[in-house]
mmCIF file of the C-alpha atoms, coordinates in Angstrom:
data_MODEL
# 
_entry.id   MODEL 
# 
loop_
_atom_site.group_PDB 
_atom_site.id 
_atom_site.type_symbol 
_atom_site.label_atom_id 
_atom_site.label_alt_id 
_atom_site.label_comp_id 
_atom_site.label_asym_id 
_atom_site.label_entity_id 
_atom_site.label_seq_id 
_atom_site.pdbx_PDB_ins_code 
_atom_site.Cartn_x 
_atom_site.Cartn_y 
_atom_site.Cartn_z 
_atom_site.occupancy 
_atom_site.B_iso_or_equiv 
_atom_site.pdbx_formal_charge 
_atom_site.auth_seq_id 
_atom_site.auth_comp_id 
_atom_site.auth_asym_id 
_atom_site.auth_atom_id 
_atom_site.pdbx_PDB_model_num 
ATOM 1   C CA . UNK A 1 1   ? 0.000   0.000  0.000  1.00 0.00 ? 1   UNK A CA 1 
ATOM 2   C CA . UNK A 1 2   ? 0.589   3.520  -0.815 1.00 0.00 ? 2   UNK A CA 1 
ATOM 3   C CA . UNK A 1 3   ? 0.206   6.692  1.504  1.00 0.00 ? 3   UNK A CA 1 
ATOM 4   C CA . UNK A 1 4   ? 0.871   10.246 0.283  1.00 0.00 ? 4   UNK A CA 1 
ATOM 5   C CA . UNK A 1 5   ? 0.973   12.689 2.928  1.00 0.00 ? 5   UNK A CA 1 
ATOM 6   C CA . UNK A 1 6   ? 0.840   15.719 0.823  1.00 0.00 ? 6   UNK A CA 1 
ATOM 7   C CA . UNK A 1 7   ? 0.243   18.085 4.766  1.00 0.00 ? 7   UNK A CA 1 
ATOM 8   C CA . UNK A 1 8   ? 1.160   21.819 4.644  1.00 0.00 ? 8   UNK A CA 1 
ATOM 9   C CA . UNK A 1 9   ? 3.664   22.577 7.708  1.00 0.00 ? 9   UNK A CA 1 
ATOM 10  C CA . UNK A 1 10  ? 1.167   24.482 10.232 1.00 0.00 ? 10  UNK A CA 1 
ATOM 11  C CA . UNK A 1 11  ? 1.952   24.827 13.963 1.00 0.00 ? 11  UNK A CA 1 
ATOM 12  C CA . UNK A 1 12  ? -1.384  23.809 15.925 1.00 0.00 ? 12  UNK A CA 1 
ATOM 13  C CA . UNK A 1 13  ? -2.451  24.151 19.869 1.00 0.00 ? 13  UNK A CA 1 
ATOM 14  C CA . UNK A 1 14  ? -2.534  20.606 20.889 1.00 0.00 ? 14  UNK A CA 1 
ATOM 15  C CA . UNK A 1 15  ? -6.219  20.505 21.425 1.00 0.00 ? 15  UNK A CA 1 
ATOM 16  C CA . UNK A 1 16  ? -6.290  20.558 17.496 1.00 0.00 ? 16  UNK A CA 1 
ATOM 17  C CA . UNK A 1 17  ? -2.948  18.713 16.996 1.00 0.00 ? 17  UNK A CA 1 
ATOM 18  C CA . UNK A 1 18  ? -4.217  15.751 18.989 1.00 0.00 ? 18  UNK A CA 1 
ATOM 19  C CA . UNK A 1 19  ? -7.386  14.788 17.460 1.00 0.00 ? 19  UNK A CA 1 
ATOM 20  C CA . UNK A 1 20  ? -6.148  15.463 14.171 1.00 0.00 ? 20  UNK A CA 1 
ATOM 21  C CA . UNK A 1 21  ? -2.994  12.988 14.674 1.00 0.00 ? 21  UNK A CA 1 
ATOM 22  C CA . UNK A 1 22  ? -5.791  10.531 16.619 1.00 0.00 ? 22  UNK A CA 1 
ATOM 23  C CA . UNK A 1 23  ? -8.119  10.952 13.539 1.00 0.00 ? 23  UNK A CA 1 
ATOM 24  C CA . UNK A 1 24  ? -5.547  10.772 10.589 1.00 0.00 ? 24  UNK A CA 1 
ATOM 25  C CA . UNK A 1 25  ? -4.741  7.275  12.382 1.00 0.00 ? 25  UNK A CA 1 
ATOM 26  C CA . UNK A 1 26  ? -7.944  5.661  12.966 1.00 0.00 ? 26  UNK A CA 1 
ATOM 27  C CA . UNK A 1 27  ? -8.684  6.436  9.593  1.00 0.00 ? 27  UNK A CA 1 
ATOM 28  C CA . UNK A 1 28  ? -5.734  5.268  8.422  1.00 0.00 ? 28  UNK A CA 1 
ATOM 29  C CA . UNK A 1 29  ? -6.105  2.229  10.468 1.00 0.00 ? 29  UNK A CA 1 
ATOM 30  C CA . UNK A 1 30  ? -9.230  1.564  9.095  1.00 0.00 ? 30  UNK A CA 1 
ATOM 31  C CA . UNK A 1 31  ? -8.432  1.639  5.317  1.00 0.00 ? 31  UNK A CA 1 
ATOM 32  C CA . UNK A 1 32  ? -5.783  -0.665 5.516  1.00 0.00 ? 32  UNK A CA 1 
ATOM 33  C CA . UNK A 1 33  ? -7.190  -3.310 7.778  1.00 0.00 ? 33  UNK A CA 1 
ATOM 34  C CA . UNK A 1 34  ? -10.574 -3.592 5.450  1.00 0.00 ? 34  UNK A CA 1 
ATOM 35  C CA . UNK A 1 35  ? -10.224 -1.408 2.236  1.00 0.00 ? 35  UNK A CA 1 
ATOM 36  C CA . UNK A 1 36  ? -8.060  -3.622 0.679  1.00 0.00 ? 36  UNK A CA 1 
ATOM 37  C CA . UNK A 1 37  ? -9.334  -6.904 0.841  1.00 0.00 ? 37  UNK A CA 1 
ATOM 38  C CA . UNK A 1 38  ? -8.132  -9.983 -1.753 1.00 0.00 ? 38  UNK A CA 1 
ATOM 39  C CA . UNK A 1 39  ? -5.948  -6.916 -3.203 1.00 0.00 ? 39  UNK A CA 1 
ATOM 40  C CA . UNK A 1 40  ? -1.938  -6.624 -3.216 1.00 0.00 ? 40  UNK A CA 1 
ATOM 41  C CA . UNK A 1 41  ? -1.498  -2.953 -3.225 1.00 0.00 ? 41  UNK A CA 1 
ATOM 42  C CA . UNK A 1 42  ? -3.840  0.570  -2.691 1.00 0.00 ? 42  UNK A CA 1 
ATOM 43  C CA . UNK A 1 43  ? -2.955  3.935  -2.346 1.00 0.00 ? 43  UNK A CA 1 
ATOM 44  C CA . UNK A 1 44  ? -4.436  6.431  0.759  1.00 0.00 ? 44  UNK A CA 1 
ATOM 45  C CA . UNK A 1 45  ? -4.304  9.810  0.398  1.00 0.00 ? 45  UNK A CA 1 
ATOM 46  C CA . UNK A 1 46  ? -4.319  12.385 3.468  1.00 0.00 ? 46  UNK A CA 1 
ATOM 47  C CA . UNK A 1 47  ? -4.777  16.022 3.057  1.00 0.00 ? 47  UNK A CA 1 
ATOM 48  C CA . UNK A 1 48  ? -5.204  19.091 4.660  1.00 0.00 ? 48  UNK A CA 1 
ATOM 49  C CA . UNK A 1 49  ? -6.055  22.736 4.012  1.00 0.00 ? 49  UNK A CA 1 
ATOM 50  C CA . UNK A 1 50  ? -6.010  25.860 6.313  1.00 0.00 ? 50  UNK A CA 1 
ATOM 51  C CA . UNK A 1 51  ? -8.187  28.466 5.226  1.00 0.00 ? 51  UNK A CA 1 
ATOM 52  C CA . UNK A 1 52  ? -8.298  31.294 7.891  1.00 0.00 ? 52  UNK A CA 1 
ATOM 53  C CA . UNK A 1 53  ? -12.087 32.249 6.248  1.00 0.00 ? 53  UNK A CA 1 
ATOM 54  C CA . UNK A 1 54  ? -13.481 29.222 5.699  1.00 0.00 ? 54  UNK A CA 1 
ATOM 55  C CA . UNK A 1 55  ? -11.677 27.018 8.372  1.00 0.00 ? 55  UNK A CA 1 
ATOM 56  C CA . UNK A 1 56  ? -9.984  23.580 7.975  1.00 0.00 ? 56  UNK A CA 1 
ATOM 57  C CA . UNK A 1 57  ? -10.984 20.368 6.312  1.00 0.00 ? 57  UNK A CA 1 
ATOM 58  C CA . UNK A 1 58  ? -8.695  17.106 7.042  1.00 0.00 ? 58  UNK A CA 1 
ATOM 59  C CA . UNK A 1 59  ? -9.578  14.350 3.966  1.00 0.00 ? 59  UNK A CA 1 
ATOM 60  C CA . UNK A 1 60  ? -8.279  11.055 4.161  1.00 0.00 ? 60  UNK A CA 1 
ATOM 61  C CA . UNK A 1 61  ? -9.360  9.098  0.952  1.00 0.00 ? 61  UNK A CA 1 
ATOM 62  C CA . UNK A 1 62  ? -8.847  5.429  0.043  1.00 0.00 ? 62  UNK A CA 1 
ATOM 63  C CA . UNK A 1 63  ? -8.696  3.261  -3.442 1.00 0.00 ? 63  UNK A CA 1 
ATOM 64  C CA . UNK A 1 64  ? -10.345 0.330  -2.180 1.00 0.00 ? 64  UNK A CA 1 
ATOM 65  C CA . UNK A 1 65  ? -13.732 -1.437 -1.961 1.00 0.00 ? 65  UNK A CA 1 
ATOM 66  C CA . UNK A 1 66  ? -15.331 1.061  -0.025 1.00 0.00 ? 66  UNK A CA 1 
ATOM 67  C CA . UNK A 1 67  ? -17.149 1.098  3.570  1.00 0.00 ? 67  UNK A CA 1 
ATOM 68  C CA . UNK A 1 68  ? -21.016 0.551  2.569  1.00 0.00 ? 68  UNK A CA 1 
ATOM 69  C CA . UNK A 1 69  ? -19.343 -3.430 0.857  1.00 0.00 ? 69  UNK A CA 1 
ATOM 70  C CA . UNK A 1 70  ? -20.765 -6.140 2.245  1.00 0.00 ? 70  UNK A CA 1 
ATOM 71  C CA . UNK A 1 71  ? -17.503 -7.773 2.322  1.00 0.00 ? 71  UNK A CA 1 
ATOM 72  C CA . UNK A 1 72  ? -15.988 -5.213 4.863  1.00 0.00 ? 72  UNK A CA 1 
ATOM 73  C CA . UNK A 1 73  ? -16.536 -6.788 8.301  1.00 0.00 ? 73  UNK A CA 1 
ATOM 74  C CA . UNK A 1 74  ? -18.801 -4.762 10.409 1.00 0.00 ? 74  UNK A CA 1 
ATOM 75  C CA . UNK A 1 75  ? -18.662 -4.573 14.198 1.00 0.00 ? 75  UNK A CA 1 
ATOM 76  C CA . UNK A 1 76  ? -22.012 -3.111 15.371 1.00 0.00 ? 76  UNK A CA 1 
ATOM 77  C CA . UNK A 1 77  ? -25.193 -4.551 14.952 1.00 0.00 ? 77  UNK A CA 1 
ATOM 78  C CA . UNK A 1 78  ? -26.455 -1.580 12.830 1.00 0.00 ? 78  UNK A CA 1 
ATOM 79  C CA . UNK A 1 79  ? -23.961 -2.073 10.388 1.00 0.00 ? 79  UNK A CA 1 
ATOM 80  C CA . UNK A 1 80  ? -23.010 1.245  9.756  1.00 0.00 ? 80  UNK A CA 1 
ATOM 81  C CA . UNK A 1 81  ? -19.803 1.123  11.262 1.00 0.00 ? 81  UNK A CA 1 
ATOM 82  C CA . UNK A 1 82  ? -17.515 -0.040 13.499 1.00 0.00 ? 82  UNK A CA 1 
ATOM 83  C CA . UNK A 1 83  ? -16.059 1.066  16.507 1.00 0.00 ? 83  UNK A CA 1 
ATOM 84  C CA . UNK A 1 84  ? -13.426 2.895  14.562 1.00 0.00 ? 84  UNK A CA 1 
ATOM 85  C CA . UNK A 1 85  ? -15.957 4.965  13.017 1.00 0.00 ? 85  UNK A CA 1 
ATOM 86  C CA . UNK A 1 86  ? -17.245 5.675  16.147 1.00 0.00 ? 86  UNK A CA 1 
ATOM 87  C CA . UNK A 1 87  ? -13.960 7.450  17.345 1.00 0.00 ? 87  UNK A CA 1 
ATOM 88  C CA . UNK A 1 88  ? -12.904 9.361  13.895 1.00 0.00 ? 88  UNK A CA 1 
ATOM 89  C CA . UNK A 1 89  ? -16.717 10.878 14.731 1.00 0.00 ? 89  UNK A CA 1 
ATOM 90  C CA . UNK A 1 90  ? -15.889 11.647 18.112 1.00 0.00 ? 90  UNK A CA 1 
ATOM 91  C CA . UNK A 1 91  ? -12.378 13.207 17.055 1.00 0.00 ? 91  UNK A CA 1 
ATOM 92  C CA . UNK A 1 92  ? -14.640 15.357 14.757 1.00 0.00 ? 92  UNK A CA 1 
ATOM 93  C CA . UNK A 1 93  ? -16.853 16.465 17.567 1.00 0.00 ? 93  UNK A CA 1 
ATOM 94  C CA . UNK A 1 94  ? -13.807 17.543 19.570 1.00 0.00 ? 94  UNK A CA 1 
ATOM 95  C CA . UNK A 1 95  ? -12.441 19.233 16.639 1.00 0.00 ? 95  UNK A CA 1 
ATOM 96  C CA . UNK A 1 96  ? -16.077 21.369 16.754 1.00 0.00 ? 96  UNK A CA 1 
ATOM 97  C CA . UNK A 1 97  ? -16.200 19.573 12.879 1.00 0.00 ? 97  UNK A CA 1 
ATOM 98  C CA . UNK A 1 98  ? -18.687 18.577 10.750 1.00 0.00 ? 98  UNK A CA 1 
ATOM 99  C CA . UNK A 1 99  ? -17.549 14.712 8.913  1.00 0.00 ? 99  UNK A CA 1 
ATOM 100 C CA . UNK A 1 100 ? -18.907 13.305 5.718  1.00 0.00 ? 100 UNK A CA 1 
ATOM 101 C CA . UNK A 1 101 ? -18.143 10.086 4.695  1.00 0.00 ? 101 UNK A CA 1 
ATOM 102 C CA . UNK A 1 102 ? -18.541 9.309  0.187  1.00 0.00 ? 102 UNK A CA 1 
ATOM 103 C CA . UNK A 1 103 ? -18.221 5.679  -1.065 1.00 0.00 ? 103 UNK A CA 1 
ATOM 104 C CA . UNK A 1 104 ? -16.920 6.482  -4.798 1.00 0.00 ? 104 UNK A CA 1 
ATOM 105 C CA . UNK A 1 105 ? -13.848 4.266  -5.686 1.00 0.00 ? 105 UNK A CA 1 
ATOM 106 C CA . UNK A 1 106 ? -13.361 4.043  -2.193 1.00 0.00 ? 106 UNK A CA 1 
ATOM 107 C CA . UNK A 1 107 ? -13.744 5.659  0.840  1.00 0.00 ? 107 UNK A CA 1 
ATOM 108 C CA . UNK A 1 108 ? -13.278 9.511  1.130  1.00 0.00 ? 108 UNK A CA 1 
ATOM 109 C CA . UNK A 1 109 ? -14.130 10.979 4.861  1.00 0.00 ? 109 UNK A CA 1 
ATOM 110 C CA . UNK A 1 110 ? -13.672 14.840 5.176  1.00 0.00 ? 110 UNK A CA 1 
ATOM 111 C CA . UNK A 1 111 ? -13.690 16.461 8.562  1.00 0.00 ? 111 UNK A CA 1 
ATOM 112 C CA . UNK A 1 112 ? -14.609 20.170 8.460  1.00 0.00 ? 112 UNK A CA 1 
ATOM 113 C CA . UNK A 1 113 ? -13.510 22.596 11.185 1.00 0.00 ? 113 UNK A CA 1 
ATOM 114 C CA . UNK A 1 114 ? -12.993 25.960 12.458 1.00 0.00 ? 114 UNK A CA 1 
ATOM 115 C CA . UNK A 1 115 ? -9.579  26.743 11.341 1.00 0.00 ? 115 UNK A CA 1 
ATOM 116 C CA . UNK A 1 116 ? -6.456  25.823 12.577 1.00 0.00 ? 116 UNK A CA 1 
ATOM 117 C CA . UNK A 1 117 ? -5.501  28.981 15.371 1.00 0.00 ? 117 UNK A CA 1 
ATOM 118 C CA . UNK A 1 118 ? -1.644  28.026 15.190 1.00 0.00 ? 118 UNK A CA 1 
ATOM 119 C CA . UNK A 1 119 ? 0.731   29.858 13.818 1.00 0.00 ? 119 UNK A CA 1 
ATOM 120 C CA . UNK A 1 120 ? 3.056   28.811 10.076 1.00 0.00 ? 120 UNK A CA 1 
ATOM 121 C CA . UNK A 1 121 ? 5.759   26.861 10.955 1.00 0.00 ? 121 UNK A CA 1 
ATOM 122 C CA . UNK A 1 122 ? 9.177   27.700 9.661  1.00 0.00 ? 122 UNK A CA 1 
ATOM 123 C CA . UNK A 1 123 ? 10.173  25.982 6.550  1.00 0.00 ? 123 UNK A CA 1 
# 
């Protein structure tokens, strides 16, 4: 598997940093243990854009079979998600975000928040 981290350099209080790095992991986590099933290789892409206007929105997209297929293994009854669903959502609630999740060639799950308050970091 593939991972591109293409991340601008942004210096962040830590209760942004935190469930951002908690997020971008689950996430990660998530892709690789069931997006990829019966396949050799995938790519997952993580971005993230600071707009001091419109605020930040952290996208972690996947290549694989995508969440909603019945042969991802689900872990509550509902079938919606798992428990690792559960706690990207509650990252996004701490990060006072907004999370949509699109099954199109994958997986795509964008977290919107207010924007990042930390200063650039040097180069």
């Amino acid at each position: 598997q593939t991972c591109a981290l293409p991340i601008s350099a942004v210096m962040t209080p830590a209760d942004q940093a935190f469930p951002i790095a908690l997020l971008v992991t689950e996430a990660v986590t998530n892709a690789l243990k069931h997006a990829f099933l019966g396949r050799d290789n995938g790519a997952i892409r993580v971005t993230l854009r600071n707009d001091p206007e419109a605020g930040a929105e952290l996208t972690i997209r996947d290549n694989g079979i995508g969440m909603d297929t019945e042969a991802r293994p689900r872990t509550k009854a509902s079938g919606s998600g798992g428990i690792g669903y559960s706690l990207i959502e509650g990252f996004a609630r701490q990060l006072r975000g907004t999370i949509e999740t699109s099954v199109s060639d994958g997986t795509c799950v964008t977290v919107r928040f207010p924007h990042l308050s930390g200063r650039k970091a040097a180069p």
